[in-house]
Coordinates of C-alpha atoms and ligand atoms in Angstrom, one line a residue:
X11 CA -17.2 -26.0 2.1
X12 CA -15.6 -28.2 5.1
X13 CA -14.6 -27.0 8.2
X14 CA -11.2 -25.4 7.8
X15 CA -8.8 -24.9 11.0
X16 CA -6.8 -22.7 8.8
X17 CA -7.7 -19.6 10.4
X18 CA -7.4 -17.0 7.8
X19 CA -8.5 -19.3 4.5
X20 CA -11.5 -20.3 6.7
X21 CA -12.4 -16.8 7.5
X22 CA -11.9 -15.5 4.6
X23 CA -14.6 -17.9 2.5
X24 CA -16.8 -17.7 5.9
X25 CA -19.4 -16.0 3.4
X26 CA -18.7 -17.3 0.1
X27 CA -21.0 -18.9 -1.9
X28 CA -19.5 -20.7 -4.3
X29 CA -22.2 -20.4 -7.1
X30 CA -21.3 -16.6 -6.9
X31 CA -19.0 -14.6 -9.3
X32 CA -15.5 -13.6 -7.4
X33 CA -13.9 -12.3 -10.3
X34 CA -13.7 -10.4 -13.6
X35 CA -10.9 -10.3 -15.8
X36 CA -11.9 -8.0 -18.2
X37 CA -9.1 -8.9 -21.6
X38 CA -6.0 -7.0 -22.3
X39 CA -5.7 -7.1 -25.9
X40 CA -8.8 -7.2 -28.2
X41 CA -8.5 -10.7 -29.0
X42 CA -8.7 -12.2 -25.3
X43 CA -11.3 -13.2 -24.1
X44 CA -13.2 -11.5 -20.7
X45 CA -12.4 -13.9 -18.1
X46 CA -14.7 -14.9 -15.0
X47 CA -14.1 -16.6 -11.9
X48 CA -16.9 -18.1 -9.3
X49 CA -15.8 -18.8 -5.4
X50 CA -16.1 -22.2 -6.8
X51 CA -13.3 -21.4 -9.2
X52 CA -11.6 -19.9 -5.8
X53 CA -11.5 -22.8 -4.2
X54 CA -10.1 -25.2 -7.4
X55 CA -8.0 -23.2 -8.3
X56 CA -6.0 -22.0 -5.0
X57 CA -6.3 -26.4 -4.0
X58 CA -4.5 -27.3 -7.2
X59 CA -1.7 -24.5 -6.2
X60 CA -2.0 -25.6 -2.7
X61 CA -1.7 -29.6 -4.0
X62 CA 1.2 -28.5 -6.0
X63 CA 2.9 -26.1 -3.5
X64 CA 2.8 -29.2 -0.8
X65 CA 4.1 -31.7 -3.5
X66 CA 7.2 -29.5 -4.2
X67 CA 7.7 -30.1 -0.4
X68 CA 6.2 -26.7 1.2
X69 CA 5.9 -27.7 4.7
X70 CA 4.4 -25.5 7.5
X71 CA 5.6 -22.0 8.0
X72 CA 8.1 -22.2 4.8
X73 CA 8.2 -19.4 2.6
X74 CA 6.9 -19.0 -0.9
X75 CA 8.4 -16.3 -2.4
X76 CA 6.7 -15.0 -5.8
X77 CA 7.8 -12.3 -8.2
X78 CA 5.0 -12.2 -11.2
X79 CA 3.2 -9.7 -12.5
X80 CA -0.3 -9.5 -11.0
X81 CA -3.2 -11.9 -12.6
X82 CA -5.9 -13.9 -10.7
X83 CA -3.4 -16.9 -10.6
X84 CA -1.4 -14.5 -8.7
X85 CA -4.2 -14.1 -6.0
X86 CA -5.0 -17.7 -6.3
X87 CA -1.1 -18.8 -5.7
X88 CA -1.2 -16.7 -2.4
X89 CA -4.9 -18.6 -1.1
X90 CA -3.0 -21.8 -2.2
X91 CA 0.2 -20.6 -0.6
X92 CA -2.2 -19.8 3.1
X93 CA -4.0 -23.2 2.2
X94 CA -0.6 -25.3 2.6
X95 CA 0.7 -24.0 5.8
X96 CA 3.1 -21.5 3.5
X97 CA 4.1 -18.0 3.9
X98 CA 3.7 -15.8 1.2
X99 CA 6.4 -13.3 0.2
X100 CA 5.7 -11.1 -2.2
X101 CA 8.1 -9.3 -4.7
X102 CA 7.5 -6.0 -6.9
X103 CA 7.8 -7.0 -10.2
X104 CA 10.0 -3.8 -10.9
X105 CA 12.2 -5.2 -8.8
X106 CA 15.9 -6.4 -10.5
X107 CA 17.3 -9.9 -10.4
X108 CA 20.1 -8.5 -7.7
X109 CA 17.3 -7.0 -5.3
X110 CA 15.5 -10.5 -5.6
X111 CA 18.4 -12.3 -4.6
X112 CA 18.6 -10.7 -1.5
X113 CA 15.3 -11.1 -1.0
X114 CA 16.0 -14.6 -1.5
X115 CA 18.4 -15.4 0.6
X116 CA 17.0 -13.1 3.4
X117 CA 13.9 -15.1 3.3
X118 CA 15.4 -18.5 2.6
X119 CA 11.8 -19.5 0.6
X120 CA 11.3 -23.1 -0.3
X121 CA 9.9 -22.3 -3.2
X122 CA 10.5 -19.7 -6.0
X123 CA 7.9 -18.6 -8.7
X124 CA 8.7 -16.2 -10.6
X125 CA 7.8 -14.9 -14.3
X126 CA 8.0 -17.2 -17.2
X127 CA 10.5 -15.2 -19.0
X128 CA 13.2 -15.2 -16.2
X129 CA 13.2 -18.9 -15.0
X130 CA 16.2 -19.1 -17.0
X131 CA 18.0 -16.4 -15.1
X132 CA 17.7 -18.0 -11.6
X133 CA 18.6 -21.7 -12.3
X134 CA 21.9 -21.7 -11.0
X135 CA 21.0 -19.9 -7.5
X136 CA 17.7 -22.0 -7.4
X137 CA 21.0 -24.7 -7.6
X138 CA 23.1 -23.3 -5.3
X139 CA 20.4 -22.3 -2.2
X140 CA 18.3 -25.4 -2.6
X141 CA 14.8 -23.8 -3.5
X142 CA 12.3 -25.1 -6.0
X143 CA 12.2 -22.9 -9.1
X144 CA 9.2 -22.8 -11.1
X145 CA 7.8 -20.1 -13.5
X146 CA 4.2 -18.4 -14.3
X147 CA 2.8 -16.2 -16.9
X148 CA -1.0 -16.0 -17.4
X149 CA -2.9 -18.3 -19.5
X150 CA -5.1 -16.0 -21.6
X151 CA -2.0 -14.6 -23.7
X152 CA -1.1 -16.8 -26.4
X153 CA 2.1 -15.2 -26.5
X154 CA 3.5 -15.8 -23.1
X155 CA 4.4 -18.1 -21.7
X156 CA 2.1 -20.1 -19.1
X157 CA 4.9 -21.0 -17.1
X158 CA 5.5 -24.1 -15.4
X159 CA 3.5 -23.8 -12.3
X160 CA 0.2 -23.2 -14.6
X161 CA 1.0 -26.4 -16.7
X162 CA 1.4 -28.7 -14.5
X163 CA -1.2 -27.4 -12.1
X164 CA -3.8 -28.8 -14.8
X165 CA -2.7 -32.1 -13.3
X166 CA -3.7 -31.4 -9.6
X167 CA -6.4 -32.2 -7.8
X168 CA -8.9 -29.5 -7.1
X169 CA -9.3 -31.1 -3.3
X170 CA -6.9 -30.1 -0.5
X171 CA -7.3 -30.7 3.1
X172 CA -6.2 -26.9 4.3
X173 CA -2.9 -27.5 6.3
X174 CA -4.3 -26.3 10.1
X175 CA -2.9 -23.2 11.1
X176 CA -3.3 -21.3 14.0
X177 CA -4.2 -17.2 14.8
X178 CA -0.5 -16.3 15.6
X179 CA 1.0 -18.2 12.8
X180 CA 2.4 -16.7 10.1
X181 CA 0.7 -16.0 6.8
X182 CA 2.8 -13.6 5.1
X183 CA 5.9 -11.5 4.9
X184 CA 5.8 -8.5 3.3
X185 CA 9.7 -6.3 3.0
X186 CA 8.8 -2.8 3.5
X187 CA 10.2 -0.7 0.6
X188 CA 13.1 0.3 2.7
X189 CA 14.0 4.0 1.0
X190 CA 16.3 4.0 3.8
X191 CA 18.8 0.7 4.9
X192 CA 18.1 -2.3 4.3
X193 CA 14.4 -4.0 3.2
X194 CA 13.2 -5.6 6.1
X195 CA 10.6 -8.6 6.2
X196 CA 7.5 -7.9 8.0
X197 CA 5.8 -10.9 9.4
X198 CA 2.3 -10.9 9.5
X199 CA 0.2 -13.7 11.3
X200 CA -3.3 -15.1 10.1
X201 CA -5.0 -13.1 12.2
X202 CA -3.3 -10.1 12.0
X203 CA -4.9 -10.0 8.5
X204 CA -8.0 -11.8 9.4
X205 CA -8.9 -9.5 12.3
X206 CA -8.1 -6.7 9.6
X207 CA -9.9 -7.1 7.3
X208 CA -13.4 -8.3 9.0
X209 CA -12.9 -4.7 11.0
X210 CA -12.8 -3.0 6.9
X211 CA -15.5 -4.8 5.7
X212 CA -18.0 -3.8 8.9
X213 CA -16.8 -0.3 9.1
X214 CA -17.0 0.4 5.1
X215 CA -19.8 -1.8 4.8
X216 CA -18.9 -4.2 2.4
X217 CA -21.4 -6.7 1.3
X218 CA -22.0 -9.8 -1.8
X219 CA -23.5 -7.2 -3.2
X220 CA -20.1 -5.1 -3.7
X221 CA -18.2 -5.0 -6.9
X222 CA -14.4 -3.9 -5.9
X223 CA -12.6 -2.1 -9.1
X224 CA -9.3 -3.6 -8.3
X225 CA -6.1 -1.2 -9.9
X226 CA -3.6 -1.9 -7.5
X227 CA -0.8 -3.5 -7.2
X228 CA -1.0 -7.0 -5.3
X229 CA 2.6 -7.3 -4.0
X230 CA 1.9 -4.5 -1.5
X231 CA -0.3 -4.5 1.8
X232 CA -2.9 -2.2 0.2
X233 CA -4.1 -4.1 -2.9
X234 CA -3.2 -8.2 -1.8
X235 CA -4.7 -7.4 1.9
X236 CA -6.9 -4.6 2.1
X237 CA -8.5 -5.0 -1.3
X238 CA -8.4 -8.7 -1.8
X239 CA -9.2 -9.9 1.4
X240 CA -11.9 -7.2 2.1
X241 CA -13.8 -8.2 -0.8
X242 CA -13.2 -11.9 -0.5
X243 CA -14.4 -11.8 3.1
X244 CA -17.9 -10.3 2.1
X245 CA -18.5 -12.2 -0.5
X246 CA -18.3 -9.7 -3.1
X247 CA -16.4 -9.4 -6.4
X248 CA -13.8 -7.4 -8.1
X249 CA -13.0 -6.2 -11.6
X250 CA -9.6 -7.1 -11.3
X251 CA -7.6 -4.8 -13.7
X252 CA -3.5 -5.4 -14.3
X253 CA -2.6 -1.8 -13.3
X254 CA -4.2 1.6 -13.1
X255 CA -4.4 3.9 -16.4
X256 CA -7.7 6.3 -16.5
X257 CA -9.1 4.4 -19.9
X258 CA -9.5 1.1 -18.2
X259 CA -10.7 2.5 -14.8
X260 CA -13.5 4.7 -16.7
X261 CA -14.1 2.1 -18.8
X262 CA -14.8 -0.7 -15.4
X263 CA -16.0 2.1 -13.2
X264 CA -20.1 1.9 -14.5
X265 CA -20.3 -2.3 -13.6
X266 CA -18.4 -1.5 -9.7
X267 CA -19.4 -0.1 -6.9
X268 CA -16.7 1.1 -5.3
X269 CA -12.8 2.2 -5.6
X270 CA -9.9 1.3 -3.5
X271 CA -6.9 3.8 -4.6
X272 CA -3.4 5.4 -3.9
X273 CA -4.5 9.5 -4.2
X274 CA -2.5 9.4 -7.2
X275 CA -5.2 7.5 -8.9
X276 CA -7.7 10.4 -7.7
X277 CA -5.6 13.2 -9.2
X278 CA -5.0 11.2 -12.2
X279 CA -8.4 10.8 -12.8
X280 CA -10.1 14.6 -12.1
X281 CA -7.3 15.5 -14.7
X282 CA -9.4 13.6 -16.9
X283 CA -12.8 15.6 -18.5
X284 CA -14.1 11.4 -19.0
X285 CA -14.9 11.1 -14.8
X286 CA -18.0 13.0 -14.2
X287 CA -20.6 12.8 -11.8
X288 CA -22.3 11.1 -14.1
X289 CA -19.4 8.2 -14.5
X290 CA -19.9 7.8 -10.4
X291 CA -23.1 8.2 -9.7
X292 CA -24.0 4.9 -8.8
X293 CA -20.6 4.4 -6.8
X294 CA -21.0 3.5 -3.2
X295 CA -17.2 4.1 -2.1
X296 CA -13.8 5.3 -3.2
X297 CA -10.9 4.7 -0.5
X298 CA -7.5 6.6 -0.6
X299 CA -4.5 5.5 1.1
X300 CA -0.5 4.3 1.3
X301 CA 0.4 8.3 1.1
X302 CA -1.2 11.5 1.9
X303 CA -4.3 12.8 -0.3
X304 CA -4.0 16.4 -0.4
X305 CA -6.9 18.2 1.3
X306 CA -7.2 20.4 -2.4
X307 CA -7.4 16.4 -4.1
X308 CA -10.7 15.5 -1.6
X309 CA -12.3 19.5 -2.2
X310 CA -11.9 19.1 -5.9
X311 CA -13.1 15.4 -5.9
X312 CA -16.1 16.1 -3.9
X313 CA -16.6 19.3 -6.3
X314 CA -16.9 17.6 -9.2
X315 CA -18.6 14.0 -8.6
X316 CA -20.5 15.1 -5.3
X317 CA -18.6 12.0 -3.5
X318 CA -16.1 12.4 -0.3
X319 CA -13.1 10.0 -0.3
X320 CA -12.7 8.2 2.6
X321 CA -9.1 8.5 3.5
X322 CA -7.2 5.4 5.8
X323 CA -4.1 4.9 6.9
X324 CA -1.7 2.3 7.2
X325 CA 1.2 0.3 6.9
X326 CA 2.7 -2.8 6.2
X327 CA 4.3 -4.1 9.4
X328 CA 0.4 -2.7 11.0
X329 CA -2.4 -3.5 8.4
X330 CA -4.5 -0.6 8.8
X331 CA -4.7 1.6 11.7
X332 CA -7.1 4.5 11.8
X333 CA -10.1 5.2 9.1
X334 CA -12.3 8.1 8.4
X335 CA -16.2 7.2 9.2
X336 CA -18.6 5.6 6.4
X337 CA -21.3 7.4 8.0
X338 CA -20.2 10.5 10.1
X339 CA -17.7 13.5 8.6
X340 CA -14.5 12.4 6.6
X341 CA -12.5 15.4 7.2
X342 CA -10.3 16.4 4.0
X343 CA -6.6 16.1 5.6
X344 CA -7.3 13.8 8.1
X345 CA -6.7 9.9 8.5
X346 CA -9.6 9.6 10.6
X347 CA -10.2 7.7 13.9
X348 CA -8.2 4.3 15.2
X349 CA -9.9 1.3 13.9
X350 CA -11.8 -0.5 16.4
X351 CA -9.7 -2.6 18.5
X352 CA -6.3 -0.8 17.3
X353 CA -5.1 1.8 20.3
X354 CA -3.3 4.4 18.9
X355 CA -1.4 6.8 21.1
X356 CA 1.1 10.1 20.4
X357 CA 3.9 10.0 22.1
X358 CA 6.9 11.9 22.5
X359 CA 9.8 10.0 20.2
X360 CA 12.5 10.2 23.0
X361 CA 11.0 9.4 26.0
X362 CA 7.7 7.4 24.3
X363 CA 5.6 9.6 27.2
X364 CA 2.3 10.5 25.6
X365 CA 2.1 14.0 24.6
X366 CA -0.2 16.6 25.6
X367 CA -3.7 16.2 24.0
X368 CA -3.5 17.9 20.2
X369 CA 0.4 18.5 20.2
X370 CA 2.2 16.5 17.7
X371 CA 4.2 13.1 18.0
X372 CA 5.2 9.9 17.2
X373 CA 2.3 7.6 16.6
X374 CA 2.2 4.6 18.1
X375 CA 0.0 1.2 17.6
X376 CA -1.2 -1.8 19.6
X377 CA -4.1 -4.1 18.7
X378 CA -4.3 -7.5 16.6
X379 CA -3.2 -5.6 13.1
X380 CA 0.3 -5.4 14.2
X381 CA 2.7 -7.4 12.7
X382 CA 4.7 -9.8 15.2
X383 CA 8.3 -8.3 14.4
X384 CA 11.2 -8.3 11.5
X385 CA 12.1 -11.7 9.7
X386 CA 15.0 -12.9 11.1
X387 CA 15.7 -9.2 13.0
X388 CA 15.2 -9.4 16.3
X389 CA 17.4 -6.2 17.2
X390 CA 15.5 -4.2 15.0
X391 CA 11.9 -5.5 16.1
X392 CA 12.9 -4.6 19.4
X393 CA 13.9 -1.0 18.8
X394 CA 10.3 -1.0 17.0
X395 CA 8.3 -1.8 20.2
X396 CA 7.9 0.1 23.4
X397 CA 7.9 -2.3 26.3
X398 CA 4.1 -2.1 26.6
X399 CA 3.9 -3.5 23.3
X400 CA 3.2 -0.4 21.3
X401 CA 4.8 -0.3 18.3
X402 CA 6.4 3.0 16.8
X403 CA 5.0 3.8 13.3
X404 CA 7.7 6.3 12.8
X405 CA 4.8 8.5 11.5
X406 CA 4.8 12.4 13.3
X407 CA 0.9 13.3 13.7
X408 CA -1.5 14.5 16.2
X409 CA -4.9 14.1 17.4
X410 CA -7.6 17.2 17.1
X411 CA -9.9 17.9 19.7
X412 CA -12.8 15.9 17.7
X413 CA -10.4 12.4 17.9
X414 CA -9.6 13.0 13.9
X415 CA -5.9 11.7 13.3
X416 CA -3.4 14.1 11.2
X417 CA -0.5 13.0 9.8
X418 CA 2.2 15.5 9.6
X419 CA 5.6 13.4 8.1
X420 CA 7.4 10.8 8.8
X421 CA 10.0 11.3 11.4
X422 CA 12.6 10.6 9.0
X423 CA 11.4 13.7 7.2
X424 CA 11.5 15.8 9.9
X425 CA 13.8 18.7 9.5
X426 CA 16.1 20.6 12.5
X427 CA 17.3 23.4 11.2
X428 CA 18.8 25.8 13.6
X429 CA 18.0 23.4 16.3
X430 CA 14.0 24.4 15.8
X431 CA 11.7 21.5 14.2
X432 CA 10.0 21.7 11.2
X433 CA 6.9 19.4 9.8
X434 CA 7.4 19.4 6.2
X435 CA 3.6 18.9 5.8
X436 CA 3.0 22.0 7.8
X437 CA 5.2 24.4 5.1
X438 CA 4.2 22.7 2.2
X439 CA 0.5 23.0 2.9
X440 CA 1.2 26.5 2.8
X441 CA 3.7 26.1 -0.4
X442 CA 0.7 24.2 -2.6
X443 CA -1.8 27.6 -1.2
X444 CA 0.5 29.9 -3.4
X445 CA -0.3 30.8 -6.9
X446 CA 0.6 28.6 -9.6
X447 CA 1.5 25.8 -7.5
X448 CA 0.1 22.4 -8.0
X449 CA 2.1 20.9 -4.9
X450 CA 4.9 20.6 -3.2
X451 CA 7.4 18.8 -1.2
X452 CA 9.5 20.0 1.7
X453 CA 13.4 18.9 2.8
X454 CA 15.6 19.3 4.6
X455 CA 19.5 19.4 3.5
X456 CA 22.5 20.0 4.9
X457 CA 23.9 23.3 5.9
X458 CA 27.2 24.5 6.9
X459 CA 25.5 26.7 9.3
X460 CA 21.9 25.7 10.3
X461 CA 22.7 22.0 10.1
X462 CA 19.9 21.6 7.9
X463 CA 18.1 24.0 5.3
X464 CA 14.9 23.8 5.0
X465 CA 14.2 23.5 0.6
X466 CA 10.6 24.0 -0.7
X467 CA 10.6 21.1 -4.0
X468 CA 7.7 23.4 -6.6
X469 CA 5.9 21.7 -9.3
X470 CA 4.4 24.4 -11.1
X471 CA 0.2 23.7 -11.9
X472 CA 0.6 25.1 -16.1
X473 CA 2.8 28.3 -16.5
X474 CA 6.3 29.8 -15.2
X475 CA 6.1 30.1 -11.5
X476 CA 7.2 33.2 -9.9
X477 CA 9.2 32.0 -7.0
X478 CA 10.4 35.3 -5.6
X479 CA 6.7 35.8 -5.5
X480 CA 6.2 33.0 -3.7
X481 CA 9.1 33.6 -1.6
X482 CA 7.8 37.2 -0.6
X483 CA 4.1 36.1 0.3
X484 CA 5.2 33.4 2.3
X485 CA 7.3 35.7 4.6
X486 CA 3.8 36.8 6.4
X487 CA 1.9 33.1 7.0
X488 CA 5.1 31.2 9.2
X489 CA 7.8 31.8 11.3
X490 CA 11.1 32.8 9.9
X491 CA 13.1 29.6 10.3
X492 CA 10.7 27.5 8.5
X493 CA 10.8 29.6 5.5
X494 CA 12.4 27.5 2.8
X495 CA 16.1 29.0 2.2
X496 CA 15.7 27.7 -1.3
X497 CA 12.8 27.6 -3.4
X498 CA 13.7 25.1 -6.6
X499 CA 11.3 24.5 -9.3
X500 CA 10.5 20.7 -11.0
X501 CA 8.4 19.1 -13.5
X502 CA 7.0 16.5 -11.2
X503 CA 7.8 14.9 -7.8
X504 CA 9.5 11.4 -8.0
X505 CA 6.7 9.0 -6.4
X506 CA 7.0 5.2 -5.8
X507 CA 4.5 2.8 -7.4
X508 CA 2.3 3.4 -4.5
X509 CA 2.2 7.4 -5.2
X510 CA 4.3 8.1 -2.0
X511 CA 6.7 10.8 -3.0
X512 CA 10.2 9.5 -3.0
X513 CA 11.7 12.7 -0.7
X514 CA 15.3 10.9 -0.1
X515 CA 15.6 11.0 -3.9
X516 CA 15.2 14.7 -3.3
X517 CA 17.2 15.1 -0.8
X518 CA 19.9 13.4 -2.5
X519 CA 19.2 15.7 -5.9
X520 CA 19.6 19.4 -3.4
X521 CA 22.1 17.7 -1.3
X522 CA 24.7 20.5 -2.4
X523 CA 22.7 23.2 -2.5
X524 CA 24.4 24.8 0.1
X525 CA 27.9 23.8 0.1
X526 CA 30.9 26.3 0.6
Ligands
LIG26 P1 3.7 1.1 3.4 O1 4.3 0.2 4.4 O2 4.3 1.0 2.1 O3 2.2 0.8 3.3 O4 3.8 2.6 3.8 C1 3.3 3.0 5.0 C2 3.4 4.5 5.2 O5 2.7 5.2 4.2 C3 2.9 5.0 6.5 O6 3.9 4.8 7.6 C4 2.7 6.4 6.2 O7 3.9 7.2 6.3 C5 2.2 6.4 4.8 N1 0.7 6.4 4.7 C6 -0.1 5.4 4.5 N2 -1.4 5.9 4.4 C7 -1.3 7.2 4.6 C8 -2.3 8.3 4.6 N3 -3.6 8.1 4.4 N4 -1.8 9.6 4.8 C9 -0.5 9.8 4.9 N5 0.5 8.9 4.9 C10 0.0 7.6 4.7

């Protein structure tokens, strides 16, 4: 292809061949047909949305927000999006017409695309806040819908002269899920997710000859950025699947060669007698990340398919931070080491002084992964950063004496009861130990007298716990004050789409537990 100055399109095809297969799109129903894309197809296909996007007036650094659920269009419409200058904004599918509109008049987008069957639903604000509406659905199901955007995208040209864009301009915002307050818009530059995502593909060795079995979601940092651009940088291909359910992933796993996942995709799928050593055998790499994989999750994996996950971490606003090694030790319960080029730091969260080597803290980040601050929140982005330009995760961890990053909560989960301080991951590692228990999650919630209680959430592994069991072999293994006051029993833990478990939900549910 041409030279590109658009810094993240024109690292991202810097190895693709366009001969080569990009994509799979293995059918939904029985009668679709399997669907293939070559880097060829890449390139026509994000031009024609990147023609389209500039002929509906898209003009540098505008916004193009997009709420459809996820298809290779979908990827393609966020390469077209980069291509023109835009800014791509993201939106959870699950999300309701009321949380969009915020969304879109937070983000002020030029453009709107959202599913075929709720154009009709967002005419009149399309109307009344001067963006362009137009609709998509996917073009292999005879039954939807191909939405606007697809039709008239047969008429565009399949050249485009990439709009030039430089490193620090932006490429995306991505709102954070905001469980707390309101959503806020990270902004990420081109090379905050260039820089990313070469760093990825060198330390997890990704090559052309990769096949990615893609089962996330692509609204979210993890499956657009980390998955997408990973593979799209080295060349290599995906299966990409609509969502994750163990039939398809089993079915996909023997033609890939390696796994990006959420660990509750792992636990899903060792519940499942179908993934065997066998089924992976020929797998080169399964990543976990977005929330914590239980240490039990990476000991039973290993058990049964003779493969260690490599755990990451990350975040939106950051890309990702720290990785466990390809080649040395990934340590069960640990996030591994700071990416190179990312400087990571624990620091006290009052004072922002760096803690004492292996005590636990605030984690803070500084390299070209972090995002450039809040969309239209300057207060806030401030408050984010120290004045050495480290920015506060708001995750509590510590380092061990081998450099091995633990997360222990976010400080939002941390609990004070009695004026001591309690790690919820400390007292629920202990929690998921106990007989019977298949995990746990730890709050805090108010009381009269301790400020807060410390409340031990149980989801029992088959049978009836016995929770004054529990209670009484607990008393032994941690000091008094972080023994849960109240030990309550659930079927499962509410968990967002990315598996992270959804504690203020909890804390709302036990909220009274202790009052008068
Ligand atoms: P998000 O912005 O939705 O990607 O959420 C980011 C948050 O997910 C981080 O701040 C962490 O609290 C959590 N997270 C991501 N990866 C991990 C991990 N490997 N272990 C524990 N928590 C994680």
């Amino acid at each position: 292809m041409g030279k590109s100055q658009n810094t993240l399109f024109a690292g991202l095809m810097a190895n693709a061949d366009t001969t080569t297969q990009f994509a799979t799109i293995p059918p939904v129903t029985v009668d679709e047909p399997t669907r293939y894309y070559s880097y060829g197809d890449v390139l026509d296909v994000s031009a024609r949305f990147a023609n389209q996007l500039v002929a509906l007036g898209v003009q540098p650094g505008d916004r193009v927000a997009v709420q459809v659920p996820k298809s290779i269009e979908a990827l393609m419409l966020y390469l077209g999006t980069v291509r023109a200058g835009g800014v791509f904004l993201p939106l959870n599918p699950a999300y309701t017409k009321a949380e969009i509109e915020y969304f879109l008049k937070d983000a002020t987008p030029k453009v709107f695309i959202c599913d075929s069957k709720d154009g009709d639903a967002y005419r009149d604000l399309a109307q009344s806040s001067g963006f362009a509406l137009e609709t998509m659905g996917v073009w292999e199901n005879p039954d939807k819908d191909a939405g606007s955007l697809l039709i008239s995208g047969l008429e565009a040209s399949t050249h485009f002269d990439d709009v030039a864009r430089a490193p620090d301009d932006l490429a995306a915002i991505l709102y954070t899920s905001g469980t707390t307050g309101r959503s806020k818009g990270a902004m990420l530059s081109h090379d905050n997710l260039l820089s990313n995502s070469q760093v990825l593909s060198d330390l997890w060795q990704f090559s052309a000859r990769d096949t990615l079995l893609h089962a996330l979601p692509i609204f979210h940092t993890h499956g657009l950025f980390v998955a997408t651009n990973v593979a799209l940088l080295s060349g290599a291909s995906i299966i990409l699947l609509p969502g994750f359910n163990n039939d398809a992933v089993i079915e996909h796993m023997p033609a890939s060669t390696c796994m990006m996942g959420v660990p509750t995709f792992y636990t899903r799928l060792l519940n499942d007698d179908r993934f065997t050593a066998e089924l992976t055998d020929h797998m080169r790499l399964f990543v976990s990340g977005s929330a914590p994989l239980l240490a039990e999750t990476h000991v039973e994996f290993e058990a049964r398919t003779g493969k260690r996950i490599l755990e990451r971490y990350g975040m939106t606003e950051t890309n990702m931070n720290t990785s466990n090694p390809y080649d040395g030790e990934r340590r069960a319960g640990t996030v591994g080491f700071p990416l190179p080029g990312t400087d990571l730091r624990v620091a006290d969260p009052d004072t922002g002084d760096t803690v004492a080597q292996g005590d636990i803290g605030v984690l803070e980040v500084k390299g070209p992964n972090v995002f450039s601050g809040y969309w239209q929140m300057p207060e806030k982005t401030k408050e984010e950063f120290r004045e050495d330009g480290f920015f506060i995760t708001g995750d509590l961890g510590r380092i061990d004496d081998d450099g091995y990053v633990h997360i222990v909560g976010r400080s939002k989960d941390l609990i004070i009861s009695g004026g001591f301080n309690i790690y919820p991951k400390e007292v629920e590692l202990l929690l998921d130990e106990q007989e019977g228990v298949l995990e746990s999650a730890v709050i805090g919630v108010p009381h009269p007298d301790f400020g807060e209680a410390v409340v031990g959430v149980l989801i029992p592994q088959s049978r009836k716990l016995n929770v004054d069991q529990i209670a009484a072999d607990i008393k032994e293994e941690i000091a008094r004050f972080k023994q849960p006051k109240s030990l309550q029993v659930l079927d499962e833990l509410p968990r967002n789409t990315m598996g992270k478990v959804q504690k203020n939900l909890l804390r709302d549910q036990f909220k009274d537990l202790f009052k008068g």
